[in-house]
XYZ file of C-alpha atoms in Angstrom:
713
model
C -18.510 -20.658 37.467
C -17.589 -23.431 35.103
C -15.148 -26.107 36.174
C -11.708 -24.607 36.636
C -9.211 -25.960 34.133
C -5.663 -25.215 33.167
C -5.195 -22.641 30.423
C -1.860 -21.927 28.875
C -1.043 -18.483 27.588
C 1.168 -19.043 24.590
C 2.669 -16.871 21.917
C 5.766 -16.595 19.856
C 7.128 -16.654 16.325
C 5.132 -16.440 13.168
C 2.646 -19.201 12.501
C 4.070 -22.157 10.563
C 1.871 -24.652 8.686
C 4.118 -27.665 9.211
C 4.378 -27.561 12.988
C 2.545 -30.086 15.103
C 0.908 -28.589 18.183
C 3.460 -29.942 20.674
C 6.375 -28.793 18.485
C 4.768 -25.394 18.023
C 4.509 -24.880 21.759
C 8.107 -26.017 22.261
C 9.182 -23.433 19.723
C 7.287 -20.726 21.603
C 9.364 -21.283 24.716
C 8.600 -20.147 28.257
C 5.494 -18.243 29.147
C 2.723 -17.761 31.657
C 0.486 -20.690 32.560
C -2.826 -19.772 34.159
C -5.827 -21.424 35.717
C -8.754 -19.396 34.383
C -12.360 -19.715 35.495
C -15.013 -18.288 33.161
C -18.790 -18.461 33.340
C -19.879 -17.415 29.850
C -22.109 -20.249 28.503
C -22.241 -18.888 24.964
C -18.469 -18.609 24.799
C -18.158 -22.086 26.276
C -20.338 -23.495 23.537
C -18.421 -21.594 20.892
C -14.939 -22.550 22.014
C -14.970 -25.360 24.535
C -12.762 -28.390 24.233
C -15.786 -30.507 23.273
C -16.755 -31.439 19.774
C -19.770 -31.819 17.543
C -22.601 -33.681 19.218
C -21.082 -33.502 22.707
C -23.443 -30.861 24.040
C -22.387 -27.783 25.993
C -18.666 -28.092 26.814
C -17.805 -27.808 30.483
C -14.598 -25.878 29.929
C -13.324 -22.979 27.893
C -9.996 -23.160 26.106
C -8.176 -19.930 25.312
C -4.470 -19.565 24.589
C -2.125 -16.638 24.699
C 1.671 -16.524 24.902
C 4.106 -13.653 25.318
C 7.515 -14.216 23.801
C 10.805 -12.836 25.034
C 10.501 -10.132 22.394
C 7.040 -9.173 23.629
C 5.215 -10.727 20.684
C 1.740 -11.822 21.716
C 0.223 -14.771 19.892
C -3.457 -15.536 20.355
C -5.157 -18.752 19.285
C -8.775 -18.922 18.093
C -10.727 -21.461 16.084
C -12.517 -18.685 14.190
C -11.811 -18.190 10.489
C -11.037 -15.002 8.595
C -13.146 -14.907 5.437
C -12.973 -11.190 4.693
C -14.983 -9.858 7.616
C -11.815 -8.482 9.284
C -12.155 -10.414 12.553
C -8.404 -10.962 12.543
C -8.182 -7.233 13.194
C -11.157 -6.825 15.536
C -10.110 -9.767 17.727
C -6.582 -8.389 17.883
C -8.110 -5.090 19.011
C -9.975 -6.886 21.796
C -6.749 -8.430 23.093
C -4.705 -5.254 22.692
C -7.313 -3.271 24.597
C -7.285 -5.487 27.679
C -3.621 -6.493 27.631
C -2.527 -2.851 27.211
C -0.130 -3.625 24.393
C 0.275 -2.222 20.865
C -1.817 -4.047 18.294
C 1.270 -4.418 16.106
C 2.692 -6.840 18.689
C -0.262 -9.246 18.354
C -0.418 -12.216 15.988
C -3.484 -14.429 15.688
C -3.253 -18.132 14.880
C -6.691 -18.966 13.541
C -8.608 -22.066 12.502
C -6.015 -24.802 12.837
C -7.516 -27.876 14.488
C -4.095 -28.925 15.820
C -3.273 -25.564 17.400
C -6.482 -23.709 18.232
C -9.358 -24.419 20.618
C -12.404 -26.259 19.349
C -14.911 -23.919 17.738
C -18.337 -24.634 16.256
C -17.639 -22.377 13.306
C -17.625 -18.846 11.984
C -21.248 -18.087 11.163
C -24.313 -16.307 12.459
C -22.445 -13.086 13.289
C -21.255 -14.822 16.466
C -17.563 -13.889 16.532
C -17.968 -10.411 17.986
C -20.544 -11.247 20.700
C -18.914 -14.537 21.802
C -15.255 -14.874 20.833
C -14.276 -11.233 21.385
C -15.535 -11.187 25.018
C -13.750 -14.462 25.699
C -10.443 -13.159 24.341
C -10.929 -9.926 26.271
C -11.379 -11.922 29.495
C -8.306 -13.983 28.711
C -6.227 -10.881 27.973
C -7.468 -9.097 31.083
C -6.580 -12.122 33.207
C -3.112 -12.207 31.631
C -2.689 -8.486 32.338
C -3.522 -8.954 36.006
C -1.134 -11.906 36.242
C 1.633 -9.759 34.784
C 0.893 -7.140 37.420
C 1.221 -9.815 40.102
C 4.577 -10.885 38.662
C 5.830 -7.305 38.586
C 4.595 -6.664 42.127
C 6.545 -9.705 43.305
C 9.624 -8.662 41.329
C 9.637 -5.119 42.693
C 8.122 -5.929 46.109
C 5.561 -3.258 45.379
C 1.860 -2.730 45.942
C 0.171 -3.986 42.765
C -2.165 -0.972 42.788
C 0.849 1.267 42.178
C 1.872 -0.599 39.009
C 0.621 0.650 35.627
C 0.403 -1.249 32.365
C 0.701 0.465 28.978
C 2.300 -0.108 25.571
C 3.397 -3.641 26.434
C 5.287 -2.557 29.549
C 4.739 -2.478 33.298
C 5.910 0.577 35.240
C 6.499 1.318 38.907
C 8.024 4.660 39.866
C 11.145 4.913 37.689
C 11.308 1.184 36.975
C 9.971 -0.374 33.789
C 9.910 -3.871 32.317
C 8.490 -5.273 29.086
C 6.071 -8.196 29.016
C 8.677 -10.421 27.414
C 11.392 -9.546 29.891
C 9.042 -10.294 32.759
C 7.804 -13.709 31.582
C 10.903 -15.085 29.858
C 11.836 -18.541 31.077
C 9.119 -18.741 33.703
C 6.537 -21.496 34.009
C 4.054 -20.232 36.553
C 0.707 -21.572 37.682
C -1.829 -19.245 39.168
C -5.561 -19.291 39.711
C -7.153 -16.187 38.256
C -10.746 -15.056 38.616
C -12.315 -13.002 35.870
C -10.593 -9.643 35.710
C -12.517 -6.421 35.245
C -12.990 -5.537 31.570
C -12.555 -2.089 30.134
C -15.943 -0.428 29.456
C -16.543 0.737 25.897
C -16.512 4.411 26.878
C -12.875 3.983 27.964
C -11.624 1.989 24.975
C -8.478 3.326 23.313
C -7.698 0.552 20.804
C -11.073 -1.107 20.435
C -13.585 1.419 19.132
C -11.091 2.922 16.679
C -10.563 2.355 12.955
C -7.437 0.241 13.218
C -6.347 -0.733 9.674
C -6.570 -4.358 8.590
C -3.624 -6.084 10.271
C -2.768 -8.126 7.161
C -3.471 -5.388 4.631
C 0.107 -5.248 3.325
C 0.186 -8.985 2.615
C -3.157 -8.771 0.828
C -2.324 -5.860 -1.444
C 1.192 -7.068 -2.250
C 0.088 -10.634 -2.985
C 2.206 -12.104 -0.202
C -0.805 -13.764 1.423
C -1.299 -17.313 0.242
C -4.847 -18.533 -0.211
C -5.513 -22.266 -0.371
C -5.333 -22.130 -4.157
C -1.815 -20.627 -3.887
C -0.356 -23.321 -1.623
C 2.287 -25.707 -2.925
C 3.474 -28.838 -1.122
C 6.525 -30.961 -2.028
C 5.728 -33.412 -4.864
C 2.195 -32.048 -5.078
C -0.164 -33.048 -7.898
C -3.312 -31.339 -9.157
C -6.644 -33.126 -9.015
C -10.093 -32.928 -10.601
C -13.299 -34.915 -10.177
C -15.416 -36.146 -13.078
C -18.914 -34.804 -12.417
C -22.182 -36.650 -13.161
C -24.383 -35.543 -16.015
C -27.118 -34.507 -13.566
C -27.860 -34.419 -9.849
C -28.268 -37.845 -8.254
C -27.072 -39.658 -11.391
C -25.265 -42.978 -10.941
C -22.238 -44.169 -12.883
C -23.335 -46.889 -15.315
C -19.998 -47.469 -17.040
C -16.518 -45.975 -17.355
C -13.887 -46.306 -20.067
C -10.649 -44.838 -18.714
C -8.141 -46.445 -21.103
C -7.428 -43.310 -23.118
C -6.998 -41.183 -19.984
C -4.754 -43.740 -18.283
C -2.492 -43.769 -21.333
C -1.597 -40.101 -20.798
C 1.862 -39.753 -19.260
C 2.013 -38.879 -15.537
C -1.765 -39.239 -15.113
C -3.445 -41.418 -12.513
C -7.168 -42.182 -12.648
C -9.033 -42.838 -9.416
C -12.260 -44.842 -9.614
C -14.217 -45.849 -6.525
C -17.928 -46.538 -7.052
C -19.531 -43.391 -8.441
C -16.414 -41.370 -7.617
C -14.106 -40.781 -10.578
C -11.174 -38.393 -10.584
C -7.750 -37.767 -12.013
C -4.440 -36.383 -10.812
C -1.670 -34.903 -12.947
C 1.354 -32.628 -12.541
C -0.167 -29.638 -14.351
C -3.544 -28.164 -15.273
C -3.274 -28.783 -19.022
C -2.545 -32.481 -18.585
C -5.250 -32.769 -15.946
C -7.883 -31.210 -18.204
C -6.836 -33.505 -21.030
C -7.220 -36.545 -18.768
C -10.699 -35.547 -17.552
C -11.825 -34.925 -21.138
C -10.521 -38.372 -22.147
C -12.688 -40.203 -19.610
C -15.733 -41.810 -21.242
C -18.505 -42.203 -18.692
C -22.167 -43.102 -18.954
C -24.467 -41.880 -16.224
C -27.927 -43.121 -15.344
C -30.444 -40.854 -13.687
C -31.806 -42.052 -10.375
C -35.498 -42.934 -10.955
C -36.260 -41.703 -7.459
C -35.366 -38.173 -8.550
C -36.653 -38.233 -12.108
C -39.775 -36.213 -11.299
C -37.985 -33.230 -9.762
C -39.369 -29.826 -10.792
C -37.737 -27.097 -12.825
C -37.298 -23.502 -11.725
C -40.473 -22.645 -13.649
C -42.753 -24.652 -11.366
C -40.625 -24.411 -8.227
C -42.977 -22.444 -5.989
C -45.985 -24.678 -6.570
C -43.736 -27.638 -5.796
C -42.557 -26.150 -2.485
C -46.118 -25.516 -1.310
C -47.207 -29.057 -2.210
C -44.246 -30.964 -0.713
C -44.138 -30.310 3.044
C -41.890 -32.306 5.350
C -44.135 -32.878 8.331
C -41.318 -34.098 10.567
C -39.529 -30.753 10.282
C -42.402 -28.335 10.748
C -41.857 -25.529 13.237
C -45.013 -23.952 14.562
C -45.430 -21.358 17.262
C -48.518 -20.758 19.380
C -50.903 -18.195 18.001
C -50.976 -14.988 20.009
C -54.474 -13.660 20.463
C -56.812 -14.476 17.567
C -55.848 -13.602 14.007
C -59.382 -14.227 12.750
C -60.899 -11.922 15.374
C -58.241 -9.335 14.605
C -59.081 -9.486 10.890
C -62.791 -9.147 11.629
C -62.106 -5.957 13.556
C -59.807 -4.564 10.832
C -60.798 -1.691 8.579
C -58.150 -2.576 5.970
C -57.022 -6.094 5.058
C -54.363 -7.198 2.632
C -53.284 -10.725 1.673
C -50.354 -11.557 -0.604
C -47.862 -14.247 -1.594
C -44.145 -13.496 -1.941
C -41.488 -15.737 -3.480
C -37.695 -15.896 -3.452
C -35.516 -17.864 -5.860
C -32.494 -20.012 -5.157
C -29.313 -17.979 -5.465
C -25.623 -18.908 -5.410
C -22.987 -17.631 -2.991
C -20.544 -16.835 -5.818
C -17.456 -16.365 -3.613
C -14.446 -14.707 -5.196
C -12.395 -17.768 -4.223
C -14.068 -21.037 -5.313
C -13.733 -24.065 -3.057
C -10.179 -25.364 -2.850
C -8.241 -27.869 -0.775
C -4.757 -29.335 -0.488
C -4.567 -32.792 1.107
C -1.534 -34.689 2.328
C -1.255 -38.125 3.993
C 1.703 -38.991 6.250
C 1.886 -42.254 8.189
C -1.874 -42.673 8.198
C -2.480 -39.097 9.315
C -4.249 -36.554 7.130
C -3.589 -32.826 6.872
C -5.893 -30.672 4.766
C -5.578 -26.988 3.967
C -8.918 -25.598 2.853
C -11.088 -22.496 2.928
C -13.960 -23.302 5.278
C -16.015 -21.579 7.931
C -16.154 -24.748 10.064
C -12.666 -26.325 10.321
C -13.602 -28.643 13.177
C -16.739 -29.700 11.319
C -14.671 -30.504 8.236
C -12.281 -32.454 10.447
C -15.240 -34.574 11.560
C -16.365 -35.092 7.962
C -12.896 -36.230 6.933
C -12.553 -38.589 9.884
C -15.916 -40.142 9.068
C -15.201 -40.393 5.335
C -11.944 -42.291 5.888
C -12.913 -44.117 9.104
C -10.007 -42.681 11.070
C -9.926 -40.948 14.468
C -10.324 -37.184 14.471
C -6.985 -37.051 16.271
C -5.410 -38.251 13.004
C -6.930 -35.389 11.001
C -5.697 -31.816 10.929
C -7.559 -29.023 9.115
C -5.794 -25.703 8.519
C -7.657 -22.702 7.136
C -5.640 -19.917 5.490
C -7.450 -16.581 5.464
C -10.081 -17.253 2.823
C -11.522 -15.306 -0.104
C -15.087 -15.044 1.252
C -17.658 -17.597 2.300
C -21.049 -15.899 2.839
C -22.288 -19.030 4.613
C -21.437 -21.150 1.585
C -18.352 -22.882 2.965
C -19.826 -24.945 5.776
C -19.206 -28.342 4.209
C -16.103 -30.339 3.398
C -16.754 -31.872 -0.012
C -13.675 -30.403 -1.695
C -11.513 -31.443 1.269
C -12.795 -35.011 0.989
C -12.213 -35.021 -2.771
C -8.623 -33.840 -2.378
C -8.007 -36.380 0.385
C -9.399 -39.275 -1.694
C -7.212 -38.361 -4.634
C -4.146 -37.830 -2.433
C -4.594 -41.166 -0.701
C -4.814 -43.000 -4.015
C -1.921 -41.069 -5.575
C 0.350 -41.386 -2.555
C 1.266 -37.710 -2.966
C -0.196 -34.382 -1.855
C -3.025 -33.251 -4.130
C -4.598 -29.845 -4.685
C -8.192 -29.568 -5.916
C -9.645 -26.210 -7.006
C -13.236 -26.136 -8.142
C -13.992 -24.378 -11.395
C -16.557 -21.618 -11.403
C -19.009 -24.007 -13.094
C -18.478 -26.572 -10.327
C -19.010 -23.866 -7.719
C -22.309 -22.895 -9.348
C -23.469 -26.491 -9.776
C -22.233 -28.636 -6.898
C -22.215 -26.190 -3.996
C -25.430 -25.588 -2.077
C -27.707 -22.588 -2.629
C -29.613 -20.054 -0.569
C -33.044 -21.649 -0.113
C -35.912 -20.645 -2.331
C -39.182 -19.938 -0.591
C -42.862 -19.077 -0.682
C -44.195 -16.672 1.950
C -47.891 -16.021 2.518
C -48.920 -12.959 4.530
C -52.249 -11.645 5.808
C -52.473 -8.380 7.663
C -55.209 -6.099 8.931
C -55.170 -2.570 10.335
C -57.550 -0.206 12.068
C -58.407 3.235 10.698
C -55.950 4.883 13.057
C -53.075 2.855 11.585
C -52.630 0.270 14.322
C -52.010 -3.310 13.180
C -54.893 -5.481 14.357
C -53.853 -8.851 12.874
C -50.778 -10.468 11.348
C -50.374 -13.950 9.855
C -47.109 -15.054 8.256
C -46.218 -18.457 6.755
C -42.775 -19.212 5.304
C -42.414 -22.346 3.174
C -38.852 -23.691 2.869
C -36.847 -20.459 3.023
C -36.274 -20.613 6.780
C -37.129 -19.133 10.144
C -34.420 -16.500 10.631
C -35.909 -13.035 11.080
C -39.425 -14.438 10.798
C -40.890 -12.726 13.863
C -42.360 -9.281 13.366
C -40.759 -6.502 15.433
C -43.997 -4.500 15.320
C -46.520 -4.331 18.147
C -49.266 -6.775 17.146
C -51.813 -8.202 19.574
C -53.142 -10.913 17.238
C -50.540 -12.826 15.265
C -49.542 -16.215 13.933
C -46.046 -16.801 12.518
C -44.926 -20.199 11.206
C -42.115 -21.801 9.242
C -42.989 -24.853 7.128
C -40.128 -27.104 6.025
C -40.528 -28.600 2.555
C -38.698 -30.961 0.236
C -36.110 -28.904 -1.635
C -35.348 -29.992 -5.204
C -31.874 -28.416 -4.965
C -29.236 -28.716 -2.279
C -29.587 -25.725 0.029
C -27.880 -24.281 3.079
C -26.665 -21.185 4.877
C -26.324 -17.847 3.117
C -25.457 -14.407 4.446
C -28.443 -13.379 6.572
C -30.017 -16.834 6.184
C -33.797 -16.551 5.653
C -33.910 -13.090 7.195
C -33.588 -11.508 3.754
C -36.655 -13.377 2.456
C -38.689 -12.769 5.605
C -37.823 -9.080 5.739
C -38.672 -8.723 2.052
C -42.132 -10.201 2.581
C -42.832 -8.437 5.869
C -41.587 -4.970 4.905
C -43.261 -5.163 1.501
C -46.531 -6.111 3.171
C -46.165 -3.293 5.678
C -45.995 -0.928 2.723
C -49.049 -2.569 1.175
C -51.014 -1.976 4.367
C -49.811 1.639 4.570
C -50.821 2.198 0.938
C -54.264 0.721 1.608
C -54.791 3.302 4.350
C -53.164 6.162 2.455
C -50.634 6.537 5.303
C -46.997 7.483 4.943
C -44.852 4.295 5.231
C -42.534 5.867 7.821
C -45.418 7.151 9.931
C -47.127 3.733 9.757
C -44.047 1.905 10.966
C -43.334 4.302 13.804
C -46.949 4.116 14.945
C -46.617 0.344 15.390
C -43.055 0.206 16.643
C -42.232 0.191 20.352
C -38.674 -1.147 20.055
C -36.572 1.941 20.746
C -33.419 0.603 19.070
C -35.277 -0.104 15.839
C -37.074 3.230 16.023
C -33.690 4.945 16.405
C -32.164 3.477 13.234
C -35.378 4.070 11.278
C -35.463 7.717 12.293
C -31.716 8.123 11.660
C -31.974 6.690 8.139
C -35.049 8.771 7.329
C -33.351 11.938 8.558
C -30.188 11.316 6.527
C -32.268 10.416 3.475
C -34.529 13.465 4.014
C -37.574 11.232 3.709
C -39.964 14.094 4.409
C -38.755 15.836 1.225
C -39.180 12.862 -1.109
C -41.992 12.638 -3.630
C -42.120 9.719 -6.037
C -42.844 10.196 -9.732
C -43.186 7.544 -12.507
C -39.472 7.667 -13.298
C -38.154 7.978 -9.745
C -39.257 6.295 -6.538
C -38.362 6.235 -2.855
C -38.828 3.411 -0.379
C -37.744 2.293 3.052
C -37.582 -0.801 5.226
C -36.243 -1.787 8.634
C -35.594 -4.873 10.696
C -33.793 -6.774 13.437
C -31.528 -9.796 13.085
C -28.578 -11.331 14.986
C -28.638 -8.521 17.554
C -28.268 -5.824 14.888
C -30.807 -3.137 14.008
C -30.997 -1.791 10.472
C -33.041 0.690 8.458
C -32.606 1.175 4.725
C -33.867 3.965 2.478
C -33.555 3.551 -1.282
C -33.982 5.784 -4.309
C -34.537 4.147 -7.705
C -34.862 5.410 -11.248
C -37.023 3.780 -13.919
C -36.049 4.511 -17.492
C -38.701 4.729 -20.201
C -39.798 2.933 -22.259
C -37.593 -0.099 -21.470
C -38.524 -0.195 -17.778
C -34.946 -0.625 -16.632
C -34.616 -0.084 -12.888
C -31.455 1.326 -11.338
C -30.789 1.858 -7.672
C -29.450 5.397 -7.438
C -28.925 5.942 -3.725
C -29.064 3.882 -0.535
C -28.906 5.216 3.011
C -28.399 2.602 5.699
C -28.551 3.236 9.427
C -27.141 0.435 11.552
C -26.721 -0.226 15.256
C -25.032 -3.259 16.797
C -24.121 -2.050 20.281
C -20.655 -0.700 20.976
C -18.697 -0.296 17.740
C -15.346 -2.116 17.717
C -13.938 -0.725 14.450
C -15.971 2.034 12.733
C -14.309 1.815 9.313
C -14.531 -1.955 9.133
C -18.135 -1.841 10.325
C -18.941 0.596 7.547
C -17.297 -1.810 5.091
C -19.466 -4.650 6.398
C -22.645 -2.593 6.060
C -21.872 -1.400 2.549
C -20.659 -4.848 1.497
C -23.955 -6.318 2.651
C -25.924 -3.691 0.730
C -23.964 -4.334 -2.468
C -24.353 -8.092 -2.134
C -28.072 -7.623 -1.521
C -28.468 -5.854 -4.857
C -27.913 -9.118 -6.729
C -30.578 -11.137 -4.954
C -32.976 -8.202 -5.020
C -32.641 -7.324 -8.684
C -31.445 -10.177 -10.891
C -29.745 -13.197 -9.242
C -31.595 -16.513 -9.634
C -30.547 -20.109 -10.260
C -32.297 -21.638 -13.247
C -32.583 -25.420 -13.377
C -34.358 -28.252 -15.158
C -34.080 -32.040 -15.375
C -31.474 -32.207 -12.613
C -29.166 -29.651 -14.235
C -28.232 -26.055 -13.520
C -28.915 -24.017 -16.656
C -26.852 -20.912 -15.808
C -23.618 -22.150 -14.173
C -21.438 -19.339 -15.548
C -20.999 -15.693 -14.672
C -21.908 -14.955 -18.294
C -25.413 -16.230 -17.509
C -25.650 -15.570 -13.777
C -25.683 -11.838 -13.104
C -24.008 -10.547 -9.955
C -23.713 -6.842 -9.060
C -21.275 -4.940 -11.261
C -19.544 -1.633 -10.681
C -22.195 0.005 -12.845
C -24.915 -1.280 -10.488
C -23.468 0.331 -7.364
C -25.515 3.264 -6.087
C -24.376 6.143 -3.937
C -23.954 4.562 -0.508
C -24.399 6.540 2.699
C -24.017 4.846 6.055
C -25.090 6.068 9.476
C -23.595 4.154 12.398
C -25.225 4.434 15.821
C -22.637 3.732 18.505
C -24.257 2.346 21.656
C -21.346 2.170 24.079
C -23.797 1.184 26.814
C -24.602 -2.104 25.040
C -22.550 -5.225 24.243
C -21.155 -5.437 20.715
C -23.058 -7.636 18.268
C -21.948 -8.991 14.919
C -22.467 -7.066 11.695
C -21.712 -9.448 8.841
C -25.297 -10.419 8.096
C -27.975 -7.983 9.245
C -27.270 -5.024 6.902
C -28.263 -7.097 3.847
C -31.883 -7.621 4.896
C -33.274 -4.125 4.281
C -32.162 -3.567 0.701
C -34.675 -5.695 -1.239
C -37.855 -4.454 0.462
C -36.694 -0.826 0.368
C -36.086 -1.100 -3.387
C -39.362 -2.954 -3.975
C -41.242 -0.292 -2.061
C -39.502 2.447 -4.066
C -40.520 0.778 -7.334
C -44.123 0.619 -6.120
C -44.239 4.268 -5.084
C -42.909 5.288 -8.510
C -44.958 3.007 -10.758
C -47.787 1.520 -8.719
C -46.411 -1.936 -9.589
C -46.021 -4.171 -6.558
C -43.353 -6.801 -7.181
C -43.610 -9.771 -4.840
C -40.856 -11.993 -6.258
C -37.089 -11.998 -5.783
C -35.333 -11.197 -8.023
C -37.603 -8.294 -8.867
C -36.429 -7.025 -12.246
C -34.154 -9.553 -13.986
C -35.402 -8.280 -17.367
C -36.752 -4.871 -16.382
C -40.296 -3.961 -15.346
C -42.286 -4.675 -18.554
C -41.444 -8.383 -18.567
C -41.681 -8.878 -14.815
C -44.526 -11.309 -14.000
C -46.741 -10.117 -11.173
C -47.958 -12.756 -8.693
C -51.610 -12.321 -7.836
C -52.529 -11.414 -4.295
């Protein structure tokens, strides 16, 4: 058990941005105060009262309050960025508390009101936060039973809990009626949780709890927020990455009515009451920028992959011990294949660009912004302005997607700098061009693979080296006695960071493409080859389920139509993808016609929302697989507009079929990332089986097959 600490179960009226934490709790009124003892290390790390750099927290903070009206408010530091965790977490609480989901409100990602949380990433919400909230709700339920037993002088075993009420014989009381006005302290051990095979709320397709607000436009994103006396702000961007400001002439801009120019070192910005005036002021600034000589020899996208291979960062290398002997395994192999695969930088392209509203009051800073790491942004702001974190509050409205791209606080810092100088609240919304240029990208990478097999189809040797892209999903799930798998960090010419699925997409593309190359060398069916080398029963199950739904045994590729498959494991999820592509003649245009995805992530919390996550991942994966790539040269992004950067369109969407395997005997895992990893290799394999052309670069067909350069093996 972790150290026992006081936990307050709070809830009450609708969430209000302006309330300080102490005022918020006063407004909530009386409730149940518990001493809870949990022993879930992962949940402790996710949601303890500690902060960045403080190691594993020794306590877990979880809040829940039941109002007089029976409204249950739950507090979590997680953020809602379109993955529907506001609904799934509410389901977790409703299930254990035995109350209607309509009575539950979640206060999320407010550093003044919610427990500390590392961030919403890595598909960690479902396996870590949901169990913690379930434990909290179960403990609250048992405390309510104790209160009712005391009230009625009854045996607690004879009291039932359902629909937000406690019942004993012909007596009944609501949660709110029972707790109103009471301040009780009670030590509670972990209560028994409801097994998945007995779920009644969790495990069902509960509609999105905020759906009405979303479709009616009542929900306010950061870009919609308005504060009293608020101004709009913009930052003057350098002419190229790492450029320094040599001179600035701001006289013309400063002469514009109601405009204030902010100049601090290389930082230049403007604030104005409206967008038209703001744009006019930015255009009036005359700046000269000087490129940093240290970065003058950076490569372009044309010579990127050679650069990555030749610029290792020795201090960040991650090597793993070789298992067996790859060289001996290759010597014993009857078939050997060696190939190099590459992946380009791609942009997150969220529907909602970065945005922030900043407001200073008596030396304290409040920022509303769309981020996946509110407590991390709080730390960035405190450091940027040399103020205590206790003087910084970050509030995250439900945000228009992140995909791993909103882990940093640059727009929050920009808004806060402008607001501090202006002495008024300031809103900053990045343009689409700024989003494409100044945000970070999914890492590019070079992956070298060697593999050898015996005549009977068993893999005898496997060697896999990833340069720069990352280590996620790098280990092979296949049974290999002789293997060496390594990630090599390199100097990246562009700013890079997290992206949906991290490096698992690149590593699955290389591995599953190479598996097909080995199968082709032996003349073995790709499905048969994988199953022969696959002992993991969960991965075998999704592979067989996808193949059955796809009717793999009935497929036969021809030059204008191909079929391919791929499978993999990542973040506790198991996925298999089958793809059908068409190739038009003579232009070589490739279209994905049909995708079948089988997915298993333990016990399913919300089937419909899980299906949405799977299909959303597949659709997003189409862009990186087929045509998305950042082009750059001389410190500049060459395609910073949607007119030049192709993302999937409605016309690109294939027929999507999803098979969900519900393992009620296993803990629930996250689903936001894993489904994306199988699409690219399945499509690449389908193209090969139709045309005989093996494409080893992502994106595969930005201009169609005829103009697609083929890397040599």
